[in-house]
mmCIF file of C-alpha atoms and ligand atoms in Angstrom:
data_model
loop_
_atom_site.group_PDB
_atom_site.id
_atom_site.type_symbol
_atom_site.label_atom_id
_atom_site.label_comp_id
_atom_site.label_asym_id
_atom_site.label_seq_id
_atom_site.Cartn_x
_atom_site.Cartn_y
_atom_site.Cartn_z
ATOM 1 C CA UNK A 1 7.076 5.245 31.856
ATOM 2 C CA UNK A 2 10.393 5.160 30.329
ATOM 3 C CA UNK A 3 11.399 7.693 27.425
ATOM 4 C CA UNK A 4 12.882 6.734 24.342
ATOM 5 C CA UNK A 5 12.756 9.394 22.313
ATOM 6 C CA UNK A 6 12.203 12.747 22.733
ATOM 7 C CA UNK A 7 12.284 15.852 20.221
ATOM 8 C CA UNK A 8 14.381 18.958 21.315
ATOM 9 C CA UNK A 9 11.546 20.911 21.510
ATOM 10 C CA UNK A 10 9.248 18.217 23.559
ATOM 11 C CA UNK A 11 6.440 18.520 20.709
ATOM 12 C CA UNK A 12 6.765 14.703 20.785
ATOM 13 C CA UNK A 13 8.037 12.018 22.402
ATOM 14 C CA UNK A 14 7.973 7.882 22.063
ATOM 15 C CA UNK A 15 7.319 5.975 25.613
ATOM 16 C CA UNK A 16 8.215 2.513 26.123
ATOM 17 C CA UNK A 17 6.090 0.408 28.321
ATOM 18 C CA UNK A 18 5.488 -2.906 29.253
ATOM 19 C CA UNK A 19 3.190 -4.147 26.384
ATOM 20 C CA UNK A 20 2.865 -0.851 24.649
ATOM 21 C CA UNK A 21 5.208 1.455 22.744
ATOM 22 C CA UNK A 22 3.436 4.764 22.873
ATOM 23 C CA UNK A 23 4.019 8.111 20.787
ATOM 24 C CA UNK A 24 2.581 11.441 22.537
ATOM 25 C CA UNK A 25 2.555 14.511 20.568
ATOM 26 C CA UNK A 26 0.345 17.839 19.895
ATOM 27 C CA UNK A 27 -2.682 15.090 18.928
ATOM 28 C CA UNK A 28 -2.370 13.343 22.349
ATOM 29 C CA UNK A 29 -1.472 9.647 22.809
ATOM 30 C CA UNK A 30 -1.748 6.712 20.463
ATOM 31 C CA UNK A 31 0.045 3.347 20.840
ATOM 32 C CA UNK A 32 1.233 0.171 19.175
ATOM 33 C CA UNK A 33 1.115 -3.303 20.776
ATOM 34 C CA UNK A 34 4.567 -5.041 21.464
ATOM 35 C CA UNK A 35 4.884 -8.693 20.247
ATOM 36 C CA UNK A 36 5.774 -10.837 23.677
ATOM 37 C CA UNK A 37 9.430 -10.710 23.090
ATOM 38 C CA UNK A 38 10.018 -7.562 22.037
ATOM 39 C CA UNK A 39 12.753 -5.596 24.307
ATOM 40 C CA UNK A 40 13.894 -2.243 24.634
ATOM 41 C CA UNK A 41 16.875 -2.436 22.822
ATOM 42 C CA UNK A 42 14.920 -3.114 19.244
ATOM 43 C CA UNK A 43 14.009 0.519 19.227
ATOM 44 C CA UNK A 44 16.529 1.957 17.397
ATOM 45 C CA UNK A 45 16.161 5.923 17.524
ATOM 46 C CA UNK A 46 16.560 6.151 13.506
ATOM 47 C CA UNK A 47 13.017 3.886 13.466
ATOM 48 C CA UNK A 48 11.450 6.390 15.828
ATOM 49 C CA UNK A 49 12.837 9.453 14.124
ATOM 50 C CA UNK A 50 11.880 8.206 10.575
ATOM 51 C CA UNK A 51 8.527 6.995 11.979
ATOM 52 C CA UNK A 52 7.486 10.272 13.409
ATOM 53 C CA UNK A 53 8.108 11.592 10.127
ATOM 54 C CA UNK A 54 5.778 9.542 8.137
ATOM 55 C CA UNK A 55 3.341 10.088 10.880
ATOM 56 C CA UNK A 56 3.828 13.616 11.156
ATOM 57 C CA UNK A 57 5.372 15.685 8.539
ATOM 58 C CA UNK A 58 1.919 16.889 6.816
ATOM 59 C CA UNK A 59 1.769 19.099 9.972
ATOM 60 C CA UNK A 60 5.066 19.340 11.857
ATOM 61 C CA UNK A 61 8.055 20.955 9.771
ATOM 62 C CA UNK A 62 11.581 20.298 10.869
ATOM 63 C CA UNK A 63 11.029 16.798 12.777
ATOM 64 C CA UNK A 64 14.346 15.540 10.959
ATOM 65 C CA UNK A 65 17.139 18.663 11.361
ATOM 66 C CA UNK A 66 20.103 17.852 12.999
ATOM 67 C CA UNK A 67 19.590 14.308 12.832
ATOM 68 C CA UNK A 68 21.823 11.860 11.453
ATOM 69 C CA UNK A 69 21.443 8.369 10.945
ATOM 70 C CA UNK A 70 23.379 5.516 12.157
ATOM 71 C CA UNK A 71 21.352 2.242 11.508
ATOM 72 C CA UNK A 72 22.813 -0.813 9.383
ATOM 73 C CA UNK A 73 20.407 -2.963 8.004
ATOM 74 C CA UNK A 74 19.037 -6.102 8.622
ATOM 75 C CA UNK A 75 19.037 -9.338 6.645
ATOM 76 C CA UNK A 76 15.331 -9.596 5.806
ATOM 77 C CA UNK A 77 12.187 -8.205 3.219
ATOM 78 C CA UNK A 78 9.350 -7.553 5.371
ATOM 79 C CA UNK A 79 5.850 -6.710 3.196
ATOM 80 C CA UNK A 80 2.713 -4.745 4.822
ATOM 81 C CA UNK A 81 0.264 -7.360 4.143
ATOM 82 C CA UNK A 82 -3.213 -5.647 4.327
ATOM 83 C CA UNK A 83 -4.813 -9.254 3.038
ATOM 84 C CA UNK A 84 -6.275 -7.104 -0.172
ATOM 85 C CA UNK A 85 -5.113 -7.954 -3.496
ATOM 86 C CA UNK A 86 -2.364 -5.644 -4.084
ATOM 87 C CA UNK A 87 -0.511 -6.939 -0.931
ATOM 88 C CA UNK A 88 -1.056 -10.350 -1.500
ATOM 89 C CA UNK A 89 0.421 -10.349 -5.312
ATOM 90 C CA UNK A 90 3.520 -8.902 -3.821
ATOM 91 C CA UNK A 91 3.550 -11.383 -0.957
ATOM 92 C CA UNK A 92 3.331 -14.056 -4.311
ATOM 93 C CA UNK A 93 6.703 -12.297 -5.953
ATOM 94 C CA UNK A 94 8.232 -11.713 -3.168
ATOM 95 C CA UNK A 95 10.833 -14.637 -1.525
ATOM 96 C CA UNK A 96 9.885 -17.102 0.965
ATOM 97 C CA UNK A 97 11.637 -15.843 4.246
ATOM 98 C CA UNK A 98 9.583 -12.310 3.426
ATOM 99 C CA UNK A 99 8.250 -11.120 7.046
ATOM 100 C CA UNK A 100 4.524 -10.331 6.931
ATOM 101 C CA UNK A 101 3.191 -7.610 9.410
ATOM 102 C CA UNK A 102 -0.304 -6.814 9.522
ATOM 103 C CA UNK A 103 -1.607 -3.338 10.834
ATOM 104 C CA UNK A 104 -4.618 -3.933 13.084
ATOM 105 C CA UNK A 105 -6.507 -1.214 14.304
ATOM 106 C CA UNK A 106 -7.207 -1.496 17.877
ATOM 107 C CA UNK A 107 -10.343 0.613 17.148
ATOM 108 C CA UNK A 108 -14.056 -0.344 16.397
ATOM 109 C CA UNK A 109 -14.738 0.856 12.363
ATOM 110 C CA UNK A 110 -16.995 0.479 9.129
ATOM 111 C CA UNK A 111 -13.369 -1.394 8.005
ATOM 112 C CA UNK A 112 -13.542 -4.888 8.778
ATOM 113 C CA UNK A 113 -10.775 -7.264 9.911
ATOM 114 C CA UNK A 114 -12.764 -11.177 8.827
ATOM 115 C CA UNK A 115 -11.078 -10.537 5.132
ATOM 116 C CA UNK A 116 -7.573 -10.413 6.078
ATOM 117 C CA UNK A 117 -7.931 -12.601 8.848
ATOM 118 C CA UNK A 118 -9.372 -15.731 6.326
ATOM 119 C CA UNK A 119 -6.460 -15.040 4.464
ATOM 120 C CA UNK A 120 -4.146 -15.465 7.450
ATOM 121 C CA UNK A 121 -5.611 -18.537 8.728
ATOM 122 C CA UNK A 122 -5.423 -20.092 5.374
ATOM 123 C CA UNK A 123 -1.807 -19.139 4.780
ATOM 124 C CA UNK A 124 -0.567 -20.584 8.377
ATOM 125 C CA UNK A 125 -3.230 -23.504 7.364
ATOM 126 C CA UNK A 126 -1.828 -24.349 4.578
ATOM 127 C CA UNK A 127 1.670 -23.322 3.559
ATOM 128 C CA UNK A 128 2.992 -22.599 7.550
ATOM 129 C CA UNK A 129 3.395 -19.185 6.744
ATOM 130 C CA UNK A 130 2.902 -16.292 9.903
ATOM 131 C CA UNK A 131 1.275 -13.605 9.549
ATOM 132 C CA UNK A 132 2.162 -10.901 12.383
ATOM 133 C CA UNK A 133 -0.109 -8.501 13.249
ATOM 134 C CA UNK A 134 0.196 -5.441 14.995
ATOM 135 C CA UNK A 135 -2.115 -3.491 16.801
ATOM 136 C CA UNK A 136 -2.558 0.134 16.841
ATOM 137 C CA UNK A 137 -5.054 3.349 16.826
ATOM 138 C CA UNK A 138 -2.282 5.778 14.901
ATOM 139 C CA UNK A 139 -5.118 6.188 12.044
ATOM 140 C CA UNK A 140 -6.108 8.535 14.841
ATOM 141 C CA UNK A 141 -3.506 11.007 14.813
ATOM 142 C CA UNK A 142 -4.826 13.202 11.643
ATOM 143 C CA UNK A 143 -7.857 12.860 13.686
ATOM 144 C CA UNK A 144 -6.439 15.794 15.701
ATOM 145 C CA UNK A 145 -5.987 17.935 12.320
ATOM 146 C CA UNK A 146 -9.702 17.558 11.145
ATOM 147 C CA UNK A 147 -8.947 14.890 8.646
ATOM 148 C CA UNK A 148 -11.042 11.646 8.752
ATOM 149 C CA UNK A 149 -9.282 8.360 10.803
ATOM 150 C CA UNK A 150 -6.489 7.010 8.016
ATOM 151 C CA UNK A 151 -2.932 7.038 7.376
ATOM 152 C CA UNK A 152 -0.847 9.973 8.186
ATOM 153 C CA UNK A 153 0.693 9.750 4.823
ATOM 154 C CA UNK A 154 1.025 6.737 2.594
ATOM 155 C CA UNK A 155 4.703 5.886 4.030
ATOM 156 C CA UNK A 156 2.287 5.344 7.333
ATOM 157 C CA UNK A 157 0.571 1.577 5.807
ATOM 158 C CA UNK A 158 4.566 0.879 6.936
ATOM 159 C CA UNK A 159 4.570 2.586 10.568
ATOM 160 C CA UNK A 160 4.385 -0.854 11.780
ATOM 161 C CA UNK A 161 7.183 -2.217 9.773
ATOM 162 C CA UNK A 162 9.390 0.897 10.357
ATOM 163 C CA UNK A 163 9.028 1.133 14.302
ATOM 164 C CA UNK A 164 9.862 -3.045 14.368
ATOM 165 C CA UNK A 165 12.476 -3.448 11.365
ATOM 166 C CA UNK A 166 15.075 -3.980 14.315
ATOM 167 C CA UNK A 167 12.812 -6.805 15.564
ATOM 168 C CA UNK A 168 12.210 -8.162 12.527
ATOM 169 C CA UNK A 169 15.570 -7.816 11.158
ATOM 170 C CA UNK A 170 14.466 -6.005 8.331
ATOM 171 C CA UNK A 171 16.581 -4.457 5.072
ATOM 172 C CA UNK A 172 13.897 -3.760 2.888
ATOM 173 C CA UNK A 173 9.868 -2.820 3.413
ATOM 174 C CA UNK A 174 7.156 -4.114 0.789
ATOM 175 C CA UNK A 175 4.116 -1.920 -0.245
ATOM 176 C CA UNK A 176 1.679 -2.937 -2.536
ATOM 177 C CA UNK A 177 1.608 0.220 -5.093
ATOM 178 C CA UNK A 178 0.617 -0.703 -8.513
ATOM 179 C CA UNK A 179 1.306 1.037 -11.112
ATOM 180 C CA UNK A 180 -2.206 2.900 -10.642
ATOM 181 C CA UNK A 181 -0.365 4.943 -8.020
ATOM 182 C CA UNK A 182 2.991 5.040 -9.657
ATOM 183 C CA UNK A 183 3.409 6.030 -13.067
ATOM 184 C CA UNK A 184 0.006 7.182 -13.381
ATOM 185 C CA UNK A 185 -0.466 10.399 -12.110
ATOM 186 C CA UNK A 186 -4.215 10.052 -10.449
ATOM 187 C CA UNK A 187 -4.243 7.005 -12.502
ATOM 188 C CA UNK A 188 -5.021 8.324 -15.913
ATOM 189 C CA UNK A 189 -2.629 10.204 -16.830
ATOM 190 C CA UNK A 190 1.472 9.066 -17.333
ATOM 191 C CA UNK A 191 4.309 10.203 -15.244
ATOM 192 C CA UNK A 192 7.952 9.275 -14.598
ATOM 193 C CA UNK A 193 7.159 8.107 -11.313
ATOM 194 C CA UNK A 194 11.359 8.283 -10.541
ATOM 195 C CA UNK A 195 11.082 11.491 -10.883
ATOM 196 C CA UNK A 196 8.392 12.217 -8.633
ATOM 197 C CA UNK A 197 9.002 14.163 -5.057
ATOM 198 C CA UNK A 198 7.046 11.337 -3.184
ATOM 199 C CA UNK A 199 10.034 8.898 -4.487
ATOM 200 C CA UNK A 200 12.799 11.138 -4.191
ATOM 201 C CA UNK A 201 11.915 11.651 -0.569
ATOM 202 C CA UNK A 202 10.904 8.240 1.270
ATOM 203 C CA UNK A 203 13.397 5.821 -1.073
ATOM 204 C CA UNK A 204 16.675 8.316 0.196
ATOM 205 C CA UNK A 205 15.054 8.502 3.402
ATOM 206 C CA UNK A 206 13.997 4.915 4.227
ATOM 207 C CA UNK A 207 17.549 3.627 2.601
ATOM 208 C CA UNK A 208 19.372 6.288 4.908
ATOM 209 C CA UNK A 209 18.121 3.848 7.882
ATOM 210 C CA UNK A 210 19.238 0.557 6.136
ATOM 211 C CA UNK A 211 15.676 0.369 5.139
ATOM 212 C CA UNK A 212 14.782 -0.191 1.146
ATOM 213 C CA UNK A 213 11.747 1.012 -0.171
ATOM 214 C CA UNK A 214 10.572 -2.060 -2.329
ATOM 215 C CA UNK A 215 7.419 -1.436 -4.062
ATOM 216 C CA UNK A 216 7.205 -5.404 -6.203
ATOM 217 C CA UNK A 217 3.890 -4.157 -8.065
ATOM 218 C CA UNK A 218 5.149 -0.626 -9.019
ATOM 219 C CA UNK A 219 5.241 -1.663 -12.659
ATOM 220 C CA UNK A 220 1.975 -3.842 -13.213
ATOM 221 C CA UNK A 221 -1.836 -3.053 -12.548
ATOM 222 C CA UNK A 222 -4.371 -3.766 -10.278
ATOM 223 C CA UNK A 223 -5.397 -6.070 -12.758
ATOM 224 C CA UNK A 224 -2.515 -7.753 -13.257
ATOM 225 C CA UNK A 225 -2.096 -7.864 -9.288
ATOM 226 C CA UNK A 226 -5.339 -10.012 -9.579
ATOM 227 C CA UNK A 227 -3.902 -12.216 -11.920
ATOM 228 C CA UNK A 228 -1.315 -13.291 -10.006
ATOM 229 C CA UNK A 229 -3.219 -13.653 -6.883
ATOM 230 C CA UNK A 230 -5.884 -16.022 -9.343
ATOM 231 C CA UNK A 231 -2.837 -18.348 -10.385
ATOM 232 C CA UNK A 232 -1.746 -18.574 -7.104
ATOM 233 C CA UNK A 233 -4.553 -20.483 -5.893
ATOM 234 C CA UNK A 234 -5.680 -17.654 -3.538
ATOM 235 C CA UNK A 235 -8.731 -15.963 -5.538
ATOM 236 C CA UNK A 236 -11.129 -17.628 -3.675
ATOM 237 C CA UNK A 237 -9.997 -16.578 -0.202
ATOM 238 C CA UNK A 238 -9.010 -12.873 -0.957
ATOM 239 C CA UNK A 239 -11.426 -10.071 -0.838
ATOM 240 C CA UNK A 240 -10.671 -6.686 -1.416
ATOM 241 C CA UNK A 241 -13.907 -5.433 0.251
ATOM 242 C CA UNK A 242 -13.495 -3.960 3.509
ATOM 243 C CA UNK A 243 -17.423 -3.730 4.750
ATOM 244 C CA UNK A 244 -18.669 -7.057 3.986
ATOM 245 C CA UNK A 245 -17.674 -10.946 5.014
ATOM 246 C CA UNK A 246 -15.909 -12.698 1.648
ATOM 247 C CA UNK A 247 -16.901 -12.359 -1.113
ATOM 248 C CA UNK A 248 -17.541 -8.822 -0.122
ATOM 249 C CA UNK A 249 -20.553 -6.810 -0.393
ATOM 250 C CA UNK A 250 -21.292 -6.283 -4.041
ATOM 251 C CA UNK A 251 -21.860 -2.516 -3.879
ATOM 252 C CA UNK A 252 -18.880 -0.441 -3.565
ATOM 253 C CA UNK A 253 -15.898 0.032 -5.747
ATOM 254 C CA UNK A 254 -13.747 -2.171 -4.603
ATOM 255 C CA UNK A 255 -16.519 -5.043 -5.368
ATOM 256 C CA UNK A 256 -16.905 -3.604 -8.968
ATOM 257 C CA UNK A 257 -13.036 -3.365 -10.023
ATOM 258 C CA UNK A 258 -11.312 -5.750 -7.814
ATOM 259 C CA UNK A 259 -13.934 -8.798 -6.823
ATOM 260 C CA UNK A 260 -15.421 -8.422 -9.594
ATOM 261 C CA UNK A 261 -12.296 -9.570 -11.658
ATOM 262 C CA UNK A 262 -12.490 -12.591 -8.932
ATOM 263 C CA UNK A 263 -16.069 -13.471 -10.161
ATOM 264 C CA UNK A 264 -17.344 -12.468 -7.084
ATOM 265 C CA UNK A 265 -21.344 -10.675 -7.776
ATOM 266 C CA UNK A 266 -21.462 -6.721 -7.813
ATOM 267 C CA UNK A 267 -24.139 -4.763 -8.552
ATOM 268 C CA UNK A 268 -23.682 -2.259 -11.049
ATOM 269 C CA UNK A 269 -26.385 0.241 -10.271
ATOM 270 C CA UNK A 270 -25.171 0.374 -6.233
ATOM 271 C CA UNK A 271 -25.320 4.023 -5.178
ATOM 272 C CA UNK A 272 -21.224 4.009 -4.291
ATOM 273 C CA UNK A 273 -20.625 2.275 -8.163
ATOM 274 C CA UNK A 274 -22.485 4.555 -9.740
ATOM 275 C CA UNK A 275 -21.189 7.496 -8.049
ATOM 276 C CA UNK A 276 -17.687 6.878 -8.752
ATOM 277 C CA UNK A 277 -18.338 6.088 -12.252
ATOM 278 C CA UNK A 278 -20.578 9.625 -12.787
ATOM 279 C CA UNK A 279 -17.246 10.997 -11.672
ATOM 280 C CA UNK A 280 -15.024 12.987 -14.213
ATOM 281 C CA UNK A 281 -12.250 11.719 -14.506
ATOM 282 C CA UNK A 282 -13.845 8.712 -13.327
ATOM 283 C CA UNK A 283 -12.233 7.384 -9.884
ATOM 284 C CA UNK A 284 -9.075 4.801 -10.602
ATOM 285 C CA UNK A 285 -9.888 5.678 -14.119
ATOM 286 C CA UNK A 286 -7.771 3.278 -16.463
ATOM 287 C CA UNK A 287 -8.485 -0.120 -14.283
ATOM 288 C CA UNK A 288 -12.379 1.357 -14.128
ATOM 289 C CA UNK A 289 -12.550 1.684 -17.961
ATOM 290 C CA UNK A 290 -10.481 -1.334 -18.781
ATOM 291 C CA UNK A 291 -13.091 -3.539 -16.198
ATOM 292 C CA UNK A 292 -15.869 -1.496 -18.204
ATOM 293 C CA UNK A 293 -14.161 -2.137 -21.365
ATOM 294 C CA UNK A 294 -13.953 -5.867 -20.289
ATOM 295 C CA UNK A 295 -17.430 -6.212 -18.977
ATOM 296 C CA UNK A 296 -19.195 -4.522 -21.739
ATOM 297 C CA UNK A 297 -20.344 -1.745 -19.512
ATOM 298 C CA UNK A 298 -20.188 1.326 -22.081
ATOM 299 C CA UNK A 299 -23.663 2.266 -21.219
ATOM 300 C CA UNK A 300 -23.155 3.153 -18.268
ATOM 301 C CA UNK A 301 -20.467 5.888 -19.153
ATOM 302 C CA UNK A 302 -22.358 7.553 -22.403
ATOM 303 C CA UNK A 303 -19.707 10.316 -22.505
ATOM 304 C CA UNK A 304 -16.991 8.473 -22.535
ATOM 305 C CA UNK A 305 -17.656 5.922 -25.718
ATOM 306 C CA UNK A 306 -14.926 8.011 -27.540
ATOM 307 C CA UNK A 307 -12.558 6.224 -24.957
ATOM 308 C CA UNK A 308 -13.594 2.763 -26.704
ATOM 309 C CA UNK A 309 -11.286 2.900 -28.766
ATOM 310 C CA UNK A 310 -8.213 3.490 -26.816
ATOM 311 C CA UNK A 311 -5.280 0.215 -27.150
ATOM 312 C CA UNK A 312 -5.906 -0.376 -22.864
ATOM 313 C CA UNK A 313 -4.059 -4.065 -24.043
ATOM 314 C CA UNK A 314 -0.876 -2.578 -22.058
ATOM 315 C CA UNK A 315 -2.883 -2.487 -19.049
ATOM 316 C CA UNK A 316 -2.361 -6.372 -18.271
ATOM 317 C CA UNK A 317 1.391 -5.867 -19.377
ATOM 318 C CA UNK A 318 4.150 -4.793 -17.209
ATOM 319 C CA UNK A 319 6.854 -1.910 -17.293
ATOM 320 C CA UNK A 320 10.134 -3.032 -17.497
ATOM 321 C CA UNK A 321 11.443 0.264 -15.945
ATOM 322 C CA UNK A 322 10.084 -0.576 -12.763
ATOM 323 C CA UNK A 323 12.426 -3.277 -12.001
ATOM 324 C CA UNK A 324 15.237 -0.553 -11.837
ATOM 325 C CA UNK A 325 13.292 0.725 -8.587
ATOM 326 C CA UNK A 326 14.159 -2.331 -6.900
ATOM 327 C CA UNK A 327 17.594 -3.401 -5.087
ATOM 328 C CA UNK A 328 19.727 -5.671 -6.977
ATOM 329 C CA UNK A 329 19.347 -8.121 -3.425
ATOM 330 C CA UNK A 330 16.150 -8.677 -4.061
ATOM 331 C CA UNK A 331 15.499 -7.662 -7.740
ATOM 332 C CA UNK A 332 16.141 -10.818 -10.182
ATOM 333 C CA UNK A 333 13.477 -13.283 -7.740
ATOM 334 C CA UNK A 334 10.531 -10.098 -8.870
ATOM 335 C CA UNK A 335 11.683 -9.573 -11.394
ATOM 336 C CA UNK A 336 11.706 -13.331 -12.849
ATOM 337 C CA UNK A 337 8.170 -13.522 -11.357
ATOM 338 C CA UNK A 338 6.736 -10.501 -12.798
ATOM 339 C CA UNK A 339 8.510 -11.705 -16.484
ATOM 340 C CA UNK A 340 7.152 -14.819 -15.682
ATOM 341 C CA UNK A 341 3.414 -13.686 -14.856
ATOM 342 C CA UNK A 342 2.828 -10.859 -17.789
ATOM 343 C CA UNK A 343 4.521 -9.093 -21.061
ATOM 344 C CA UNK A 344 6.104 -6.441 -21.065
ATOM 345 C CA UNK A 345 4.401 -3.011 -22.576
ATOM 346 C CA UNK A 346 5.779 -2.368 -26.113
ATOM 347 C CA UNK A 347 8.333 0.378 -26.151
ATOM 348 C CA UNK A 348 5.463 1.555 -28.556
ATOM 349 C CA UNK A 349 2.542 1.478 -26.270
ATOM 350 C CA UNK A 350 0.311 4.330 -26.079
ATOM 351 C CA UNK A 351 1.060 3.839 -22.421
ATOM 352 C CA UNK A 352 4.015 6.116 -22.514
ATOM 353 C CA UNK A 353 1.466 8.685 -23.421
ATOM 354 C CA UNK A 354 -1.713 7.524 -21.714
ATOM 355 C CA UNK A 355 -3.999 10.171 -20.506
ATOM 356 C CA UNK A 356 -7.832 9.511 -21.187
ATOM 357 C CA UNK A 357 -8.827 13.083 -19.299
ATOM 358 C CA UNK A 358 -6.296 15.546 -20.999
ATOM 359 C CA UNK A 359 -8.994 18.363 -19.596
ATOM 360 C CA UNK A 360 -9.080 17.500 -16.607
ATOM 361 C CA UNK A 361 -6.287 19.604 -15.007
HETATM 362 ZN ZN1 ZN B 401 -17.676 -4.333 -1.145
#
């Protein structure tokens, strides 16, 4: 086995094999599958020493002293597709020559793969566009510090686009955060999201690597997200349920807030729906009550009818201050898309306010 990387203090180290680039730590062994021609010589340390951060830092302090970057960046946006709909929207803003890597796990699960792969076929099928997907079990690491099988932290969706940004050629990487995640705080309440520690640490940290943080969706909704994947002619081939074959299975949240919007059937009185409904503050509360708004589905939430008359019209609007998030390389092309696909909220806009549970903290 040949080293790579290895931390001062041996807690960790990143093993290059023939097929397999392998991280060992305190949490034992996971791996990530090599594409064919990948080399050696791709692995820039920065990618491993920035990776093991997102993969580790809820649990190992200190990964990053001493260190001091040295990588250039590449030519290229790369996006981690999932093949749900936030993803997919920002593959639609996002240029042409964007690389899209999927992360596979290598790993039997309730999550199914069918969704994003129908979406891949039908991309290469009809507009000759790759999707490159990379296999891996690092879910498992939190496994190690009694947390369920997930991502590390939420820098980790990228772990595949970090580690391979020298293969790919990458200067920027793509998640699909809506502004549900952004400048919502627990999405109901509003928050300068530039402000925020989770920003002011991965965007410094990620750039310091020739890496830019790009997150295309930051300033629009999962609703508007749908929107654009609808006029894009893909609504019909992307699900955003991860148990069930398209059009997903009807009964958990994702069928109620995100198929739903697709016309897909859900049923309302499903255990999970109802569940996350019941909850106060009710789980990805303004998209929930805007769908329940839009639906008609007030009876279901008695308590909440004083919420009725909230202006959610913003919701399907986007935030102009979100395009300052993104690098002027790549900016004007969103941007122009995003202008081009929704208004923007009026300066106005209860939005700049918003927060339907102000008793819930
Ligand atoms: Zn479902």
């Amino acid at each position: 086995m040949d080293v790579v990387l290895e931390s001062p203090t041996q807690d960790w180290s990143w093993n290059f094999r023939r097929k397999k680039l392998v991280f060992n730590g305190p949490f034992g062994s996971v791996f990530w599958r090599l594409p064919r021609d990948f080399k050696r010589e791709h692995l820039h340390p920065d990618l491993l020493y920035v990776a093991t951060e997102v993969l580790l830092s809820p649990w190992v302090k200190g990964i990053l002293d001493g260190w001091v970057p040295t990588r250039k960046h590449g030519s290229l946006p790369g996006l981690s597709l999932s093949g749900g709909i936030d993803s997919t929207a920002c593959m639609e803003l996002m240029p042409k020559e964007t690389v899209l890597v999927y992360h596979r796990r290598s790993f039997k699960s309730l999550l199914k793969h069918h969704g994003a792969d129908r979406l891949f076929k039908y991309l290469q099928r009809t507009r000759g566009r790759r999707v490159h997907s990379i296999m891996s079990n690092h879910e498992k690491i939190r496994t190690f510090w009694e947390k369920p099988t997930g991502f590390s932290t939420d820098l980790a969706a990228a772990t595949h686009l970090i580690l391979f940004a020298d293969y790919f050629d990458l200067r920027g990487i793509a998640l699909g955060m809506p502004i549900d995640n952004t400048y919502l705080w627990h999405g109901y309440r509003y928050r300068e999201f530039s402000e925020t520690s989770w920003w002011r640490t991965w965007a410094p940290l990620l750039e310091s690597i020739g890496l830019d943080l790009l997150l295309p969706i930051a300033g629009i909704s999962e609703a508007s997200a749908v929107h654009i994947v609808q006029k894009s002619g893909l609504g019909k081939i992307v699900s955003s349920c991860l148990r069930a074959k398209h059009p997903g299975c009807g009964r958990c949240w994702k069928c109620f807030h995100k198929n739903g919007m697709l016309g897909h059937p859900y049923d309302i009185d499903a255990r999970e729906i109802q569940a996350f409904l019941g909850k106060r503050p009710v789980r990805t509360a303004t998209h929930a009550l805007w769908w329940v708004g839009e639906q008609n589905h007030w009876d279901q939430v008695p308590d909440l009818h004083h919420l009725k008359e909230r202006d959610f019209s913003w919701w399907v609007k986007h935030h102009p201050q979100a395009f300052d998030l993104l690098p002027n390389w790549i900016r004007p092309s969103i941007q122009a898309a995003i202008e081009d696909a929704t208004e923007p909220i009026p300066e106005d806009s209860e939005f700049y306010t918003w927060n339907l549970f102000p008793d819930a903290e």
